[in-house]
Amino acid sequence: MELPDLARRDLGGAVVTANDEAFAARQNLITPGPAVFDPAAFGPNGKVYDGWETRRRREPGHDTAEIRLGMPGIVRGIVIDTAFFVGNYPPEAAVDGLTVDGEWVPLVPRSGIKGDAENTFAVDQPRPITRVRLSIFPDGGVARLRVHGEAAPDPALVAALGTIDLAAVEFGGRVTGCSDGFFGSPNNLLLPGPARSMGEGWETARRRDDGHEYVEIALACEGTISVAELDTSWYLHNAPGWAALSGWTGGEWRELLPRTAIEPDARNRFVLTDAPPCTAVRMDAYPDGGMARVRLHGTPTERGHAALASRWKDAS
């Protein structure tokens, strides 16, 4: 599964500075979803682009934008998306990252990029990153900057909170497998805040056999789940009829919640008594349908806290 984009605006990301945004605003870089293009859209500064675009340089130098990530994380890959920028994209770009201890380190060296394309780069940097700096040479437009990775929360913060949503992407939860995502990505299940429409959840195609759908979630760390919330908000006529939960513990899947009827357009909450410590959870949805969010409220174990502390220091 694709790792979360740690820079997304709806995860708390923000473009804090840019040396120039004469043609298109810097905040467009982290807008969720693909860029769009209206060939008839012109404004007082010229053609309107859904991205960040600087003026044509007439002196030496290059342009930069600095992005604060929504949460610290281990960056695994970066996408410099130049969608719809054809004659005005930068021919080269680089990305640096700011570590949790305040050091700028290279993530993507200065590299050639193509116009109207998703320029993808693998990243090998084990230290948690809090900010990234996009440099374009010498100028031009970039539609989106995606910073894919695994959240690495401050272990002191997690310890102070006590009970957390172990599935939340902001703490390091991530989807590792699913049966189907025809109408909506399963990654939406772990996003912060409530879904604002049916389009912000996970929804499968209609099944025409006797099977069912599932999602597997790697928890932020090993923890004991006390309350599970299966939120079907906005899914009035297409929510699953039933759901079940299993936890990965001791090298096997163990039942946390037996197959149970759930209500449509509701935050279905279940108290899990005597749940064993788990590192992953599988949700089975019967037979198909959509769900807005999955929340797995619980407490990290001692081993879970140790894993978070190790990741915070160095993920290598």
PDB file of N, CA and C in Angstrom, residues 22 34 39-40 51 54 62 70-71 113 133-134 138-139 144-145 152 165 177-178 181 187 192 233 235 253 255 264 281:
ATOM      1  N   ALA A  22       4.729  34.539  -7.458  1.00  0.00           N
ATOM      2  CA  ALA A  22       4.148  35.590  -8.283  1.00  0.00           C
ATOM      3  C   ALA A  22       2.953  35.112  -9.106  1.00  0.00           C
ATOM      4  N   PRO A  34      -5.351  15.321  -6.817  1.00  0.00           N
ATOM      5  CA  PRO A  34      -4.567  15.759  -7.970  1.00  0.00           C
ATOM      6  C   PRO A  34      -4.877  17.200  -8.365  1.00  0.00           C
ATOM      7  N   PRO A  39      -8.437  25.586 -18.801  1.00  0.00           N
ATOM      8  CA  PRO A  39      -7.731  26.321 -19.855  1.00  0.00           C
ATOM      9  C   PRO A  39      -8.219  27.750 -20.023  1.00  0.00           C
ATOM     10  N   ALA A  40      -9.407  28.059 -19.522  1.00  0.00           N
ATOM     11  CA  ALA A  40      -9.956  29.405 -19.695  1.00  0.00           C
ATOM     12  C   ALA A  40      -9.697  30.312 -18.497  1.00  0.00           C
ATOM     13  N   GLY A  51      -1.161  25.068  -8.479  1.00  0.00           N
ATOM     14  CA  GLY A  51       0.184  24.683  -8.063  1.00  0.00           C
ATOM     15  C   GLY A  51       0.922  25.906  -7.560  1.00  0.00           C
ATOM     16  N   THR A  54       6.611  30.438  -9.759  1.00  0.00           N
ATOM     17  CA  THR A  54       7.386  31.655  -9.538  1.00  0.00           C
ATOM     18  C   THR A  54       7.577  32.414 -10.855  1.00  0.00           C
ATOM     19  N   HIS A  62      17.948  30.577  -7.482  1.00  0.00           N
ATOM     20  CA  HIS A  62      16.874  29.610  -7.658  1.00  0.00           C
ATOM     21  C   HIS A  62      15.788  29.894  -6.630  1.00  0.00           C
ATOM     22  N   GLY A  70       2.877  17.606   8.519  1.00  0.00           N
ATOM     23  CA  GLY A  70       1.780  17.493   9.479  1.00  0.00           C
ATOM     24  C   GLY A  70       2.192  16.776  10.743  1.00  0.00           C
ATOM     25  N   MET A  71       3.164  15.885  10.629  1.00  0.00           N
ATOM     26  CA  MET A  71       3.738  15.197  11.773  1.00  0.00           C
ATOM     27  C   MET A  71       5.146  14.747  11.411  1.00  0.00           C
ATOM     28  N   ILE A 113      14.025  16.886 -13.737  1.00  0.00           N
ATOM     29  CA  ILE A 113      12.622  16.482 -13.663  1.00  0.00           C
ATOM     30  C   ILE A 113      11.935  16.818 -14.987  1.00  0.00           C
ATOM     31  N   ARG A 133      12.409  21.213   2.417  1.00  0.00           N
ATOM     32  CA  ARG A 133      12.645  22.414   1.610  1.00  0.00           C
ATOM     33  C   ARG A 133      12.781  21.996   0.152  1.00  0.00           C
ATOM     34  N   LEU A 134      11.846  22.447  -0.658  1.00  0.00           N
ATOM     35  CA  LEU A 134      11.872  22.187  -2.094  1.00  0.00           C
ATOM     36  C   LEU A 134      12.619  23.314  -2.787  1.00  0.00           C
ATOM     37  N   PRO A 138      15.911  26.935 -12.513  1.00  0.00           N
ATOM     38  CA  PRO A 138      16.088  28.149 -11.700  1.00  0.00           C
ATOM     39  C   PRO A 138      14.761  28.706 -11.186  1.00  0.00           C
ATOM     40  N   ASP A 139      13.638  28.360 -11.862  1.00  0.00           N
ATOM     41  CA  ASP A 139      12.331  28.918 -11.522  1.00  0.00           C
ATOM     42  C   ASP A 139      11.266  28.030 -12.161  1.00  0.00           C
ATOM     43  N   ARG A 144       2.227  19.783  -7.175  1.00  0.00           N
ATOM     44  CA  ARG A 144       2.113  19.158  -5.861  1.00  0.00           C
ATOM     45  C   ARG A 144       3.471  18.624  -5.416  1.00  0.00           C
ATOM     46  N   LEU A 145       3.694  18.662  -4.109  1.00  0.00           N
ATOM     47  CA  LEU A 145       4.836  17.992  -3.497  1.00  0.00           C
ATOM     48  C   LEU A 145       4.283  16.971  -2.514  1.00  0.00           C
ATOM     49  N   ALA A 152       6.398   9.375  12.806  1.00  0.00           N
ATOM     50  CA  ALA A 152       7.242   9.016  13.944  1.00  0.00           C
ATOM     51  C   ALA A 152       6.969  10.017  15.063  1.00  0.00           C
ATOM     52  N   ASP A 165      -5.297   6.962  19.746  1.00  0.00           N
ATOM     53  CA  ASP A 165      -5.835   6.168  18.643  1.00  0.00           C
ATOM     54  C   ASP A 165      -4.664   5.457  17.994  1.00  0.00           C
ATOM     55  N   GLY A 177      -2.888  -3.511   3.812  1.00  0.00           N
ATOM     56  CA  GLY A 177      -3.549  -4.364   2.840  1.00  0.00           C
ATOM     57  C   GLY A 177      -5.046  -4.156   2.862  1.00  0.00           C
ATOM     58  N   CYS A 178      -5.685  -4.372   1.729  1.00  0.00           N
ATOM     59  CA  CYS A 178      -7.145  -4.317   1.671  1.00  0.00           C
ATOM     60  C   CYS A 178      -7.628  -5.108   0.473  1.00  0.00           C
ATOM     61  N   GLY A 181     -10.659  -1.065  -3.109  1.00  0.00           N
ATOM     62  CA  GLY A 181     -10.794   0.357  -2.815  1.00  0.00           C
ATOM     63  C   GLY A 181     -11.346   1.084  -4.021  1.00  0.00           C
ATOM     64  N   ASN A 187      -6.729   4.324   2.953  1.00  0.00           N
ATOM     65  CA  ASN A 187      -5.932   5.249   3.770  1.00  0.00           C
ATOM     66  C   ASN A 187      -6.791   6.333   4.405  1.00  0.00           C
ATOM     67  N   PRO A 192      -7.114  12.206  10.317  1.00  0.00           N
ATOM     68  CA  PRO A 192      -7.650  12.914  11.482  1.00  0.00           C
ATOM     69  C   PRO A 192      -8.964  13.602  11.157  1.00  0.00           C
ATOM     70  N   SER A 233     -20.283   7.370   9.074  1.00  0.00           N
ATOM     71  CA  SER A 233     -20.891   8.667   8.752  1.00  0.00           C
ATOM     72  C   SER A 233     -20.942   8.895   7.247  1.00  0.00           C
ATOM     73  N   TYR A 235     -22.500   7.286   5.084  1.00  0.00           N
ATOM     74  CA  TYR A 235     -22.873   6.071   4.349  1.00  0.00           C
ATOM     75  C   TYR A 235     -24.258   5.624   4.818  1.00  0.00           C
ATOM     76  N   TRP A 253      -3.680 -14.315  14.284  1.00  0.00           N
ATOM     77  CA  TRP A 253      -4.834 -13.425  14.394  1.00  0.00           C
ATOM     78  C   TRP A 253      -5.763 -13.945  15.489  1.00  0.00           C
ATOM     79  N   GLU A 255      -9.417 -13.019  17.717  1.00  0.00           N
ATOM     80  CA  GLU A 255     -10.651 -12.244  17.653  1.00  0.00           C
ATOM     81  C   GLU A 255     -10.690 -11.157  18.722  1.00  0.00           C
ATOM     82  N   PRO A 264     -25.732   2.203   9.814  1.00  0.00           N
ATOM     83  CA  PRO A 264     -25.261   3.149   8.791  1.00  0.00           C
ATOM     84  C   PRO A 264     -25.263   4.570   9.344  1.00  0.00           C
ATOM     85  N   VAL A 281      -4.243  -4.817  13.223  1.00  0.00           N
ATOM     86  CA  VAL A 281      -5.669  -5.159  13.323  1.00  0.00           C
ATOM     87  C   VAL A 281      -6.221  -5.368  11.923  1.00  0.00           C
TER      88      VAL A 281
END
